mmCIF file of C-alpha atoms in Angstrom:
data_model
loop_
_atom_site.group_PDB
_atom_site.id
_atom_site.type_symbol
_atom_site.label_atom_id
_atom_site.label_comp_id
_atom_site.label_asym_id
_atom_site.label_seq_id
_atom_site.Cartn_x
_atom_site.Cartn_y
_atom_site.Cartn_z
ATOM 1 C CA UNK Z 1 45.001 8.619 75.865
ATOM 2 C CA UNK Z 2 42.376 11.119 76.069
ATOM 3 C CA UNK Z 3 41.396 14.082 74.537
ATOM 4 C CA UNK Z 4 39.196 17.153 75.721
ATOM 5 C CA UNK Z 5 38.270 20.004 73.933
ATOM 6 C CA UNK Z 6 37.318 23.332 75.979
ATOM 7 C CA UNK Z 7 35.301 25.707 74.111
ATOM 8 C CA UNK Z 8 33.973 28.567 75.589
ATOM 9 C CA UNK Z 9 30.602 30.019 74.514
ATOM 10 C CA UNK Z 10 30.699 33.005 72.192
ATOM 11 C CA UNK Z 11 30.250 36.778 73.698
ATOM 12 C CA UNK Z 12 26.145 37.099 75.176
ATOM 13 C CA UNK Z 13 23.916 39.775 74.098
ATOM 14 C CA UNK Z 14 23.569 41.665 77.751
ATOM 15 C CA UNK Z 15 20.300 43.937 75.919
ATOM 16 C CA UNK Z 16 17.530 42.029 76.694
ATOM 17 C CA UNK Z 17 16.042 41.731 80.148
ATOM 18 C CA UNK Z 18 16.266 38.002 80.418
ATOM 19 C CA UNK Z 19 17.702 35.524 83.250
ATOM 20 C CA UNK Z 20 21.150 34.523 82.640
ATOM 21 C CA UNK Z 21 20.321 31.257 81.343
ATOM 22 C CA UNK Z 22 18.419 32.503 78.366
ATOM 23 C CA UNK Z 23 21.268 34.996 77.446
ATOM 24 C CA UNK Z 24 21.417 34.639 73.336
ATOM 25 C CA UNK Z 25 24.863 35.437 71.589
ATOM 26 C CA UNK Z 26 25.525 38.460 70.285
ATOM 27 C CA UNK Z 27 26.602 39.163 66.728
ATOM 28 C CA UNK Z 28 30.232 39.446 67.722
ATOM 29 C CA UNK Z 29 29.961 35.783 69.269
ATOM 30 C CA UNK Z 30 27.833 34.654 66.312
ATOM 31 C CA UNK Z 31 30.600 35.667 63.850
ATOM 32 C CA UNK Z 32 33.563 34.438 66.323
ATOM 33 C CA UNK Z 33 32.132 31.244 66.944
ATOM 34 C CA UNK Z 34 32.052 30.991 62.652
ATOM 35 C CA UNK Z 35 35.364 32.423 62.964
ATOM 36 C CA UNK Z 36 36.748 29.532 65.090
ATOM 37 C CA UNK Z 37 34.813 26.560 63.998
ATOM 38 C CA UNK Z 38 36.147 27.207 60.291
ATOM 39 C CA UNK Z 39 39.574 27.090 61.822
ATOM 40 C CA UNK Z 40 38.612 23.967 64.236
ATOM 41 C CA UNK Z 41 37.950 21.898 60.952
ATOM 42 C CA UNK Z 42 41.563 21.057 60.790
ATOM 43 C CA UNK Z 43 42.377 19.647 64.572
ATOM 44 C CA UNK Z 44 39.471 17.313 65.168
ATOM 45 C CA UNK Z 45 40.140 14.083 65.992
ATOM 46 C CA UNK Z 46 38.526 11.362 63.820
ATOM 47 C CA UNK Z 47 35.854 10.672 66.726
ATOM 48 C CA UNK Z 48 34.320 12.335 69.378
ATOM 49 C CA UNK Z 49 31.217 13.315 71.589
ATOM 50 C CA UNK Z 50 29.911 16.764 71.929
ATOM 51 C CA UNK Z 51 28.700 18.065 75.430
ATOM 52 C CA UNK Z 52 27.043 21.798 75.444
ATOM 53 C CA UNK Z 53 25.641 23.479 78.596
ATOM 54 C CA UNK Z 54 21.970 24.233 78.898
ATOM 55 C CA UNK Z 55 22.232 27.973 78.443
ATOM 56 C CA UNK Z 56 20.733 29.440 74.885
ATOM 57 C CA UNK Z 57 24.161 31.386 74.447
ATOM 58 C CA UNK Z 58 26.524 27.911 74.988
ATOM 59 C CA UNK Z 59 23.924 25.909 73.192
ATOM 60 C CA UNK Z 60 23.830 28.242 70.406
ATOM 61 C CA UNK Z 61 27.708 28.113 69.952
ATOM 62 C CA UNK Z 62 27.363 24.239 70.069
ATOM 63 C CA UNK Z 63 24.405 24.587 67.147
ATOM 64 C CA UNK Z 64 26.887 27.333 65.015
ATOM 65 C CA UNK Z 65 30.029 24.809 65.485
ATOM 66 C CA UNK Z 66 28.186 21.619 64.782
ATOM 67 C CA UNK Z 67 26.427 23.227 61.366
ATOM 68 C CA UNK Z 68 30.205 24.263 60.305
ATOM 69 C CA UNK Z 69 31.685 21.024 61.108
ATOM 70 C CA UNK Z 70 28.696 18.995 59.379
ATOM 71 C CA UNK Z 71 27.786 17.517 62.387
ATOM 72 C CA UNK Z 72 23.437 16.849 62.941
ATOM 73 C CA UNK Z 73 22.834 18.790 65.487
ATOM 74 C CA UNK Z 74 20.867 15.845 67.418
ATOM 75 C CA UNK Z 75 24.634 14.405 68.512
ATOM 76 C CA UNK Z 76 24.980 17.507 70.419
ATOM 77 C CA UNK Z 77 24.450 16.395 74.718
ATOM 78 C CA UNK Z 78 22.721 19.292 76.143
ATOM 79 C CA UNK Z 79 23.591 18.851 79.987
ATOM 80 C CA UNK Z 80 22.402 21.204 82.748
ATOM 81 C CA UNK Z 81 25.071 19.842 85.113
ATOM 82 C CA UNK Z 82 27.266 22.070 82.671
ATOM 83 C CA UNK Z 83 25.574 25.373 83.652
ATOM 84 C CA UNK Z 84 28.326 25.466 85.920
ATOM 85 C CA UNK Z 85 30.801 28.196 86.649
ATOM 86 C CA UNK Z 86 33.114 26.105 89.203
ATOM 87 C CA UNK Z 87 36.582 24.009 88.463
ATOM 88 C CA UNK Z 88 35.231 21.466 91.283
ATOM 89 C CA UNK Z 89 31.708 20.862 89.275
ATOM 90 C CA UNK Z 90 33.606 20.753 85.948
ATOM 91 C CA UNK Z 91 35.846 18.300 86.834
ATOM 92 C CA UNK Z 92 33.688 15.603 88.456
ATOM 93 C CA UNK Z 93 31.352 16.209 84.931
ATOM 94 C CA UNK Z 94 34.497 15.493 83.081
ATOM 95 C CA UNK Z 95 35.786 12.589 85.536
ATOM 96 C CA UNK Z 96 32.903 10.930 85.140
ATOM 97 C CA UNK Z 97 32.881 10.693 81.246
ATOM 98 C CA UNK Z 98 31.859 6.889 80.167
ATOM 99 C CA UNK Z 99 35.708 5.677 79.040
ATOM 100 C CA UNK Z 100 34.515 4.275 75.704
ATOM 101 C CA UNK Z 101 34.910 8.081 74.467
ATOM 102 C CA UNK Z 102 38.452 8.848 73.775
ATOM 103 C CA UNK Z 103 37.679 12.471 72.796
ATOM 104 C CA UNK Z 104 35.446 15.043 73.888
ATOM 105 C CA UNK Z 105 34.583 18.118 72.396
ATOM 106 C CA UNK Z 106 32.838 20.136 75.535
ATOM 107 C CA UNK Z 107 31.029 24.107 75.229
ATOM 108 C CA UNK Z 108 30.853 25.585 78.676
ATOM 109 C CA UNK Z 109 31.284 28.512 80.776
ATOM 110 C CA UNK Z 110 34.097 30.798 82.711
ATOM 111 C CA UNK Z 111 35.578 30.583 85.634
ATOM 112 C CA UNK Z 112 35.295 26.535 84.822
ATOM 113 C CA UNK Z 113 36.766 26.295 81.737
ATOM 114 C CA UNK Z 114 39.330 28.568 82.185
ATOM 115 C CA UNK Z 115 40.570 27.081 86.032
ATOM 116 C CA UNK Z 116 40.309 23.984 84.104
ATOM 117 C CA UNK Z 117 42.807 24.469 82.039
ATOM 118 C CA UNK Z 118 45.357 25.819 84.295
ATOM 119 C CA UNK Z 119 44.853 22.878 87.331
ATOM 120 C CA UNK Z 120 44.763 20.326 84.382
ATOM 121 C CA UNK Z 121 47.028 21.841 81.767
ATOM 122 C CA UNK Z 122 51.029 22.546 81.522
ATOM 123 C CA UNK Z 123 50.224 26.352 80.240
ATOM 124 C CA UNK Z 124 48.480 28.958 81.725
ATOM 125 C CA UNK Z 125 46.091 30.810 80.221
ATOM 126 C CA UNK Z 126 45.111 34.083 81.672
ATOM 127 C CA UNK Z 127 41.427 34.368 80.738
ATOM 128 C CA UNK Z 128 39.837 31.814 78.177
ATOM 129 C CA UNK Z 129 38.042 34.317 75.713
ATOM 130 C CA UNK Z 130 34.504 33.845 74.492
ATOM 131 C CA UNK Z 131 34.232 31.699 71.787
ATOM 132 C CA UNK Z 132 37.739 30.516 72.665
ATOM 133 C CA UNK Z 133 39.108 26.521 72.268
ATOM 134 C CA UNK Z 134 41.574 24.752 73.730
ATOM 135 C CA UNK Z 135 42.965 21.660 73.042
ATOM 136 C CA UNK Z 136 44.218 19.493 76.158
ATOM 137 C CA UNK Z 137 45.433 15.853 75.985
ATOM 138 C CA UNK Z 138 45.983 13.564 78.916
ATOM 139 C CA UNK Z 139 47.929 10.432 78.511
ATOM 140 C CA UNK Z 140 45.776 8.208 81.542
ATOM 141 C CA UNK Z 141 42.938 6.132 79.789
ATOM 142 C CA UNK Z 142 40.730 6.665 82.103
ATOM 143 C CA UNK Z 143 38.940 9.596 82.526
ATOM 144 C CA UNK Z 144 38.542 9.317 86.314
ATOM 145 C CA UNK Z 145 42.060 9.552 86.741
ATOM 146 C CA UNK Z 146 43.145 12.210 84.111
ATOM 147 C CA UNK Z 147 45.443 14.224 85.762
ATOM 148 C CA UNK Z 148 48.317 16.591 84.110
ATOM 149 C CA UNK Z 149 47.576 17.047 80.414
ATOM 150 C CA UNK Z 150 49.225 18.857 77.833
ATOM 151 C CA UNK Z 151 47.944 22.222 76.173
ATOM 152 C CA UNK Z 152 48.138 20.505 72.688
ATOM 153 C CA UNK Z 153 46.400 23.670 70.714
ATOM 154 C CA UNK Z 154 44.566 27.105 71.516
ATOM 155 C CA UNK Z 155 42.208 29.099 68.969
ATOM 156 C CA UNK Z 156 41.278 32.460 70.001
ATOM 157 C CA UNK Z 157 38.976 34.786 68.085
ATOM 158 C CA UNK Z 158 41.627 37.498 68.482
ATOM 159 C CA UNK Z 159 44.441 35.528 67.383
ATOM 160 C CA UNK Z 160 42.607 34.625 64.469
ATOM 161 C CA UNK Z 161 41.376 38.821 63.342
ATOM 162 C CA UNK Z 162 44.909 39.554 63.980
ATOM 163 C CA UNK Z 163 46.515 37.099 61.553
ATOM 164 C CA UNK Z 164 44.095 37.841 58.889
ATOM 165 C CA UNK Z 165 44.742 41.570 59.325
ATOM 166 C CA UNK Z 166 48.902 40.810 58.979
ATOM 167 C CA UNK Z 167 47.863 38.795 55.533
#
């Protein structure tokens, strides 16, 4: 069985005039990416790898997640074949996982993760949010030949301010 975590990298700051790939977060996905590592605490599994994207913004999410989960931020794999936008590049990053790694735990960018989910998953999801996580689990042991998973779990910032706000 496998295990793949989606996480989407929190909302970028748009006021600076820098190249996409140097985008920082903005407060809002500073505090949502708190927001939804503090509730990711409780659905890790026991093991797992963390892949991030090159881009400041994705990175940054990675670095904000890790710190909350007590992870050193050294385990984090910064990959620039995940400054992708594109289902097809996604999925022959994620196919190609070494199989000794059950679960992954993977901070990346939209369209990708988001037409992930819905080619690979049994519930579609409209629009992944920033700073958003979802949960998919595949019963192949292989990673090369994952194929229709199961939406185990999804953690959205909004879900999360609107159940504090009903509490």
């Amino acid at each position: 069985m496998k295990n793949l975590v989606l996480i989407r990298h929190g909302k970028s700051n748009w006021d600076f005039p820098l190249g996409d790939h140097e985008r920082p977060l903005k407060k809002r996905g500073i505090s949502d990416a708190h927001l939804i590592s503090d509730r990711l605490k409780k659905c890790l599994p026991k093991k797992f790898l963390i892949f991030s994207s090159t881009a400041k913004r994705t990175l940054d999410t990675a670095k904000i997640f890790a710190q909350n989960l007590i992870i050193p931020e050294e385990l984090i794999i910064s990959e620039n074949e995940l400054y992708i936008f594109d289902l097809k590049s996604l999925t022959k990053f994620i196919k190609s996982i070494n199989n000794k790694h059950d679960s992954i735990i993977l901070f990346g960018h939209n369209n990708a993760i988001t037409d992930f989910v819905n080619k690979f998953g049994n519930k579609f999801i409209d629009k992944v949010p920033t700073s958003g996580a979802v949960f998919l689990q595949f019963e192949q042991n292989d990673w090369e030949f994952i194929n229709e998973g199961k939406v185990i779990k999804t953690i959205f910032p909004k879900d999360l301010r609107n159940e504090s706000k009903n509490t």
